[in-house]
Short mmCIF file of N, CA and C in Angstrom, two decimals:
data_model
loop_
_atom_site.label_atom_id
_atom_site.label_comp_id
_atom_site.label_asym_id
_atom_site.label_seq_id
_atom_site.Cartn_x
_atom_site.Cartn_y
_atom_site.Cartn_z
N MET L 1 0.75 -1.10 0.23
CA MET L 1 0.14 0.21 0.02
C MET L 1 0.98 0.97 0.11
N PRO L 2 0.67 2.15 -0.86
CA PRO L 2 1.36 3.51 -1.03
C PRO L 2 1.23 4.06 0.35
N ARG L 3 2.44 5.05 0.82
CA ARG L 3 2.76 5.59 1.94
C ARG L 3 1.43 6.44 2.38
N GLY L 4 1.02 7.16 1.45
CA GLY L 4 -0.15 8.00 1.57
C GLY L 4 -1.48 7.51 1.95
N CYS L 5 -1.77 6.40 1.30
CA CYS L 5 -2.90 5.55 1.55
C CYS L 5 -2.86 5.07 3.10
N LYS L 6 -1.63 4.66 3.60
CA LYS L 6 -1.53 4.23 4.99
C LYS L 6 -2.00 5.26 5.96
N ILE L 7 -1.34 6.73 5.58
CA ILE L 7 -1.74 7.75 6.39
C ILE L 7 -3.20 7.93 6.61
N LEU L 8 -3.96 7.90 5.42
CA LEU L 8 -5.50 8.27 5.20
C LEU L 8 -6.11 7.06 5.91
N VAL L 9 -5.46 5.94 5.90
CA VAL L 9 -6.37 5.00 6.85
C VAL L 9 -6.17 5.12 8.03
N ARG L 10 -4.93 5.65 8.63
CA ARG L 10 -4.86 5.92 10.10
C ARG L 10 -5.67 6.96 10.57
N TRP L 11 -5.52 8.14 9.79
CA TRP L 11 -6.56 9.19 9.96
C TRP L 11 -8.16 8.84 9.94
N LEU L 12 -8.68 7.91 9.07
CA LEU L 12 -9.82 7.24 9.12
C LEU L 12 -10.21 6.51 10.50
N SER L 13 -9.37 5.84 10.74
CA SER L 13 -9.30 4.93 11.91
C SER L 13 -9.23 5.64 13.28
N SER L 14 -8.99 6.77 13.21
CA SER L 14 -8.85 7.52 14.58
C SER L 14 -10.09 8.45 14.71
N TRP L 15 -10.74 8.59 13.44
CA TRP L 15 -12.25 9.57 13.47
C TRP L 15 -13.11 9.23 14.51
N ARG L 16 -13.43 8.04 15.28
CA ARG L 16 -14.12 7.47 16.07
C ARG L 16 -13.70 8.19 17.27
N ARG L 17 -12.09 8.16 17.55
CA ARG L 17 -11.89 9.26 18.72
C ARG L 17 -12.14 10.64 18.49
N ILE L 18 -12.02 11.12 17.58
CA ILE L 18 -12.26 12.51 17.39
C ILE L 18 -13.63 12.99 17.59
N VAL L 19 -14.86 11.99 17.27
CA VAL L 19 -16.03 12.20 17.41
C VAL L 19 -16.43 12.05 18.96
N SER L 20 -15.97 10.90 19.72
CA SER L 20 -16.42 10.51 20.96
C SER L 20 -15.93 11.39 22.04
N LEU L 21 -14.67 11.81 21.96
CA LEU L 21 -14.11 12.73 23.09
C LEU L 21 -14.32 11.56 24.29
N SER L 22 -14.04 10.57 24.49
CA SER L 22 -14.32 9.50 25.56
C SER L 22 -13.63 9.90 26.85
N ASN L 23 -12.40 10.27 26.91
CA ASN L 23 -11.61 10.63 27.96
C ASN L 23 -11.72 12.07 28.41
N LEU L 24 -12.81 12.83 27.95
CA LEU L 24 -13.11 14.07 28.12
C LEU L 24 -14.17 14.17 28.92
N GLU L 25 -14.65 14.76 30.16
CA GLU L 25 -15.86 14.57 30.92
C GLU L 25 -16.28 16.35 30.56
N LEU L 26 -17.13 16.07 29.30
CA LEU L 26 -17.46 17.60 29.04
C LEU L 26 -18.53 18.29 30.20
N ASN L 27 -19.49 17.63 30.51
CA ASN L 27 -20.61 17.95 31.82
C ASN L 27 -19.62 18.57 32.85
N GLU L 28 -18.52 17.99 33.46
CA GLU L 28 -17.79 18.37 34.32
C GLU L 28 -16.93 19.61 34.00
N LEU L 29 -16.52 19.71 32.78
CA LEU L 29 -15.85 20.83 32.18
C LEU L 29 -16.69 22.21 32.17
N LYS L 30 -18.12 21.74 31.62
CA LYS L 30 -19.17 23.12 31.62
C LYS L 30 -19.37 23.36 32.81
N THR L 31 -19.68 22.56 33.77
CA THR L 31 -20.05 22.81 35.05
C THR L 31 -19.04 23.70 35.84
N GLU L 32 -17.84 23.58 35.66
CA GLU L 32 -16.78 24.18 36.30
C GLU L 32 -16.65 25.64 35.66
N ILE L 33 -16.74 25.68 34.14
CA ILE L 33 -16.79 27.01 33.75
C ILE L 33 -17.76 28.15 33.87
N LEU L 34 -19.17 27.29 34.02
CA LEU L 34 -20.25 28.05 34.56
C LEU L 34 -20.16 28.28 35.99
N LYS L 35 -19.37 28.08 36.74
CA LYS L 35 -19.08 28.58 38.00
C LYS L 35 -18.51 29.99 38.17
N ILE L 36 -17.70 30.39 37.12
CA ILE L 36 -17.23 31.56 36.96
C ILE L 36 -18.42 32.50 36.65
N GLU L 37 -18.57 33.44 37.97
CA GLU L 37 -19.64 34.50 37.79
C GLU L 37 -19.93 35.17 36.78
N GLU L 38 -19.14 35.67 35.99
CA GLU L 38 -19.20 36.25 34.98
C GLU L 38 -20.05 35.80 33.85
N VAL L 39 -19.93 34.37 33.79
CA VAL L 39 -20.18 33.63 32.57
C VAL L 39 -21.61 33.09 32.98
N LYS L 40 -22.59 33.70 31.72
CA LYS L 40 -24.18 33.43 31.93
C LYS L 40 -24.41 32.01 31.47
N ASP L 41 -23.58 31.73 30.18
CA ASP L 41 -24.05 30.63 29.47
C ASP L 41 -22.69 30.19 28.70
N LEU L 42 -22.67 28.56 28.70
CA LEU L 42 -22.01 28.05 27.80
C LEU L 42 -22.89 27.30 26.60
N HIS L 43 -22.24 27.46 24.98
CA HIS L 43 -22.89 26.86 24.42
C HIS L 43 -22.27 26.32 22.85
N ALA L 44 -22.89 25.57 22.19
CA ALA L 44 -22.16 25.29 20.60
C ALA L 44 -20.79 24.83 20.95
N ILE L 45 -20.55 23.66 21.86
CA ILE L 45 -19.60 22.92 22.33
C ILE L 45 -19.22 22.09 21.15
N LYS L 46 -17.98 22.27 20.77
CA LYS L 46 -17.52 21.06 19.45
C LYS L 46 -16.20 20.71 19.99
N GLY L 47 -15.66 19.66 19.61
CA GLY L 47 -14.60 19.37 20.24
C GLY L 47 -13.98 17.94 19.51
N TRP L 48 -12.39 17.64 19.47
CA TRP L 48 -12.08 16.56 19.02
C TRP L 48 -10.73 16.13 19.56
N SER L 49 -10.27 14.84 19.22
CA SER L 49 -8.96 14.57 19.76
C SER L 49 -8.41 13.32 18.71
N LEU L 50 -6.87 13.68 18.51
CA LEU L 50 -6.38 12.68 17.72
C LEU L 50 -5.82 11.44 18.56
N ASP L 51 -5.64 11.62 19.81
CA ASP L 51 -4.65 10.79 20.31
C ASP L 51 -5.48 10.26 21.81
N ASP L 52 -6.55 10.61 22.19
CA ASP L 52 -7.39 10.66 23.56
C ASP L 52 -6.79 11.16 24.51
N THR L 53 -5.76 12.04 24.38
CA THR L 53 -5.15 12.40 25.64
C THR L 53 -4.87 13.86 25.56
N ASN L 54 -4.95 14.66 24.51
CA ASN L 54 -5.13 15.87 24.34
C ASN L 54 -6.19 16.38 23.46
N PHE L 55 -6.80 17.29 24.00
CA PHE L 55 -8.20 17.52 23.07
C PHE L 55 -8.08 19.26 22.72
N TYR L 56 -9.27 19.33 21.47
CA TYR L 56 -9.36 20.75 21.04
C TYR L 56 -10.66 20.90 21.35
N LEU L 57 -11.12 22.19 21.92
CA LEU L 57 -12.51 22.57 21.82
C LEU L 57 -12.72 23.81 21.27
N ARG L 58 -13.63 24.22 20.77
CA ARG L 58 -14.61 25.54 20.49
C ARG L 58 -15.82 25.69 21.11
N PHE L 59 -16.05 26.50 21.47
CA PHE L 59 -17.60 26.98 22.08
C PHE L 59 -17.77 28.26 22.22
N HIS L 60 -19.05 29.05 22.76
CA HIS L 60 -19.30 30.14 22.99
C HIS L 60 -19.59 30.38 24.37
N VAL L 61 -19.19 31.85 24.61
CA VAL L 61 -19.48 32.05 26.25
C VAL L 61 -20.35 33.18 25.95
N ARG L 62 -21.69 33.29 26.58
CA ARG L 62 -22.43 34.63 26.96
C ARG L 62 -21.96 35.21 28.48
N MET L 63 -21.92 36.55 28.21
CA MET L 63 -21.55 37.43 29.23
C MET L 63 -22.42 38.26 29.40
N ASP L 64 -22.81 39.37 30.55
CA ASP L 64 -23.50 40.25 30.43
C ASP L 64 -23.06 41.62 29.41
N GLY L 65 -23.88 42.50 28.78
CA GLY L 65 -23.59 43.17 27.66
C GLY L 65 -22.72 44.11 28.23
N ASP L 66 -22.49 44.63 29.37
CA ASP L 66 -21.86 45.80 29.67
C ASP L 66 -20.34 45.17 30.17
N THR L 67 -20.16 44.05 30.12
CA THR L 67 -18.92 43.75 30.62
C THR L 67 -17.63 44.47 29.81
N LYS L 68 -16.48 44.87 30.34
CA LYS L 68 -15.41 45.38 29.85
C LYS L 68 -14.69 44.51 29.40
N LEU L 69 -13.89 44.86 28.39
CA LEU L 69 -13.08 43.93 27.49
C LEU L 69 -11.71 43.22 28.60
N ILE L 70 -11.38 44.35 29.54
CA ILE L 70 -10.30 43.90 30.23
C ILE L 70 -10.89 42.70 30.99
N ASP L 71 -12.40 42.75 31.41
CA ASP L 71 -12.71 41.65 32.30
C ASP L 71 -12.98 40.32 31.25
N VAL L 72 -13.26 40.42 30.18
CA VAL L 72 -13.41 39.28 29.29
C VAL L 72 -12.20 38.78 29.26
N ASP L 73 -10.84 39.31 29.15
CA ASP L 73 -9.66 38.56 29.12
C ASP L 73 -9.57 38.07 30.41
N LYS L 74 -9.81 38.52 31.44
CA LYS L 74 -9.66 37.86 32.61
C LYS L 74 -10.59 36.24 32.75
N VAL L 75 -11.50 36.72 32.52
CA VAL L 75 -12.37 35.45 32.04
C VAL L 75 -11.95 34.24 31.15
N LYS L 76 -11.28 34.89 30.37
CA LYS L 76 -10.97 33.95 28.94
C LYS L 76 -9.67 33.19 29.80
N GLN L 77 -8.86 33.87 30.52
CA GLN L 77 -7.55 33.24 30.98
C GLN L 77 -8.28 32.11 32.09
N ARG L 78 -9.07 32.46 33.35
CA ARG L 78 -9.54 31.53 33.99
C ARG L 78 -10.12 30.54 33.30
N ILE L 79 -10.99 30.69 32.03
CA ILE L 79 -11.46 29.47 31.37
C ILE L 79 -10.14 28.47 30.91
N LYS L 80 -9.29 29.03 30.15
CA LYS L 80 -8.01 28.32 29.62
C LYS L 80 -7.08 27.69 30.74
N ASP L 81 -7.44 28.08 31.92
CA ASP L 81 -6.63 27.55 32.99
C ASP L 81 -7.47 26.09 33.41
N ILE L 82 -8.88 26.32 33.45
CA ILE L 82 -9.65 25.23 33.72
C ILE L 82 -9.28 24.17 32.59
N LEU L 83 -9.55 24.73 31.21
CA LEU L 83 -9.31 24.06 30.17
C LEU L 83 -7.85 22.79 30.24
N LEU L 84 -7.16 23.66 30.52
CA LEU L 84 -5.62 22.90 30.55
C LEU L 84 -5.63 21.67 31.79
N LYS L 85 -6.38 21.96 32.74
CA LYS L 85 -6.62 20.91 33.94
C LYS L 85 -7.37 19.70 33.15
N HIS L 86 -8.21 20.06 32.16
CA HIS L 86 -8.97 18.68 31.62
C HIS L 86 -7.99 18.55 30.67
N LYS L 87 -6.82 18.78 29.92
CA LYS L 87 -6.15 18.60 29.02
C LYS L 87 -6.42 19.04 27.66
N VAL L 88 -7.33 19.94 27.84
CA VAL L 88 -7.80 20.50 26.50
C VAL L 88 -6.76 21.52 26.19
N THR L 89 -5.65 21.15 25.07
CA THR L 89 -4.47 22.03 24.99
C THR L 89 -4.45 22.98 24.02
N SER L 90 -5.61 23.05 23.21
CA SER L 90 -6.00 24.09 22.29
C SER L 90 -7.55 24.29 22.29
N SER L 91 -7.69 25.54 22.00
CA SER L 91 -9.16 25.97 22.23
C SER L 91 -9.51 27.43 21.28
N THR L 92 -10.84 27.43 20.78
CA THR L 92 -11.11 28.82 20.51
C THR L 92 -12.45 29.00 21.29
N ILE L 93 -12.59 30.09 21.77
CA ILE L 93 -13.78 30.73 22.47
C ILE L 93 -14.23 31.90 21.94
N GLU L 94 -15.48 31.85 21.63
CA GLU L 94 -16.29 33.07 21.30
C GLU L 94 -17.03 33.73 22.41
N PHE L 95 -16.82 35.07 22.51
CA PHE L 95 -17.54 35.65 23.49
C PHE L 95 -18.76 36.28 22.98
N GLU L 96 -19.84 36.24 23.80
CA GLU L 96 -21.24 36.82 23.33
C GLU L 96 -21.78 37.66 24.32
N SER L 97 -22.43 38.74 24.04
CA SER L 97 -23.14 39.33 25.20
C SER L 97 -24.61 39.19 25.31
N GLN L 98 -24.92 39.02 26.49
CA GLN L 98 -26.56 38.72 26.61
C GLN L 98 -27.44 39.71 25.70
N CYS L 99 -27.04 41.10 25.25
CA CYS L 99 -27.83 41.72 24.55
C CYS L 99 -27.98 41.30 22.97
N SER L 100 -26.86 40.75 22.76
CA SER L 100 -26.80 39.70 21.47
C SER L 100 -27.99 38.94 21.14
N GLU L 101 -28.45 38.26 22.17
CA GLU L 101 -29.39 37.24 22.12
C GLU L 101 -30.68 37.86 21.97
N SER L 102 -30.90 38.88 22.61
CA SER L 102 -32.24 39.61 22.35
C SER L 102 -32.20 40.47 21.33
N ASN L 103 -31.40 40.95 20.75
CA ASN L 103 -31.38 41.43 19.34
C ASN L 103 -31.47 40.35 18.13
N GLN L 104 -30.95 39.08 18.58
CA GLN L 104 -31.49 38.06 17.26
C GLN L 104 -32.95 37.68 17.48
N ASP L 105 -33.60 37.69 18.82
CA ASP L 105 -35.06 37.63 18.79
C ASP L 105 -35.79 38.50 18.11
N LYS L 106 -35.22 39.79 17.77
CA LYS L 106 -36.12 40.57 17.14
C LYS L 106 -36.19 40.11 15.81
N ASN L 107 -35.02 39.70 15.40
CA ASN L 107 -34.87 39.66 13.87
C ASN L 107 -35.94 38.17 13.20
#
């Protein structure tokens, strides 16, 4: 079998691990992040892992509309610290305000 085919087969065989995130407790992680006072909601969570020990997550965090940018940065760092405890080595966090939710309801 050509080398490129072997790599593709290995990638396809690891796909189940990407989807399941079996070694990552998402509910525990979400509960811990929601304990941060400024965090009002956590949603649109997507993640994967290629090796079952290091994970990548992306998700949305909703905060109050009047939250200052410096406070968003502090919350982001606290979230990143929590993620690292759970072996999430890479993440993308999108911050939203609660007022953006009410504007979406009007449209």
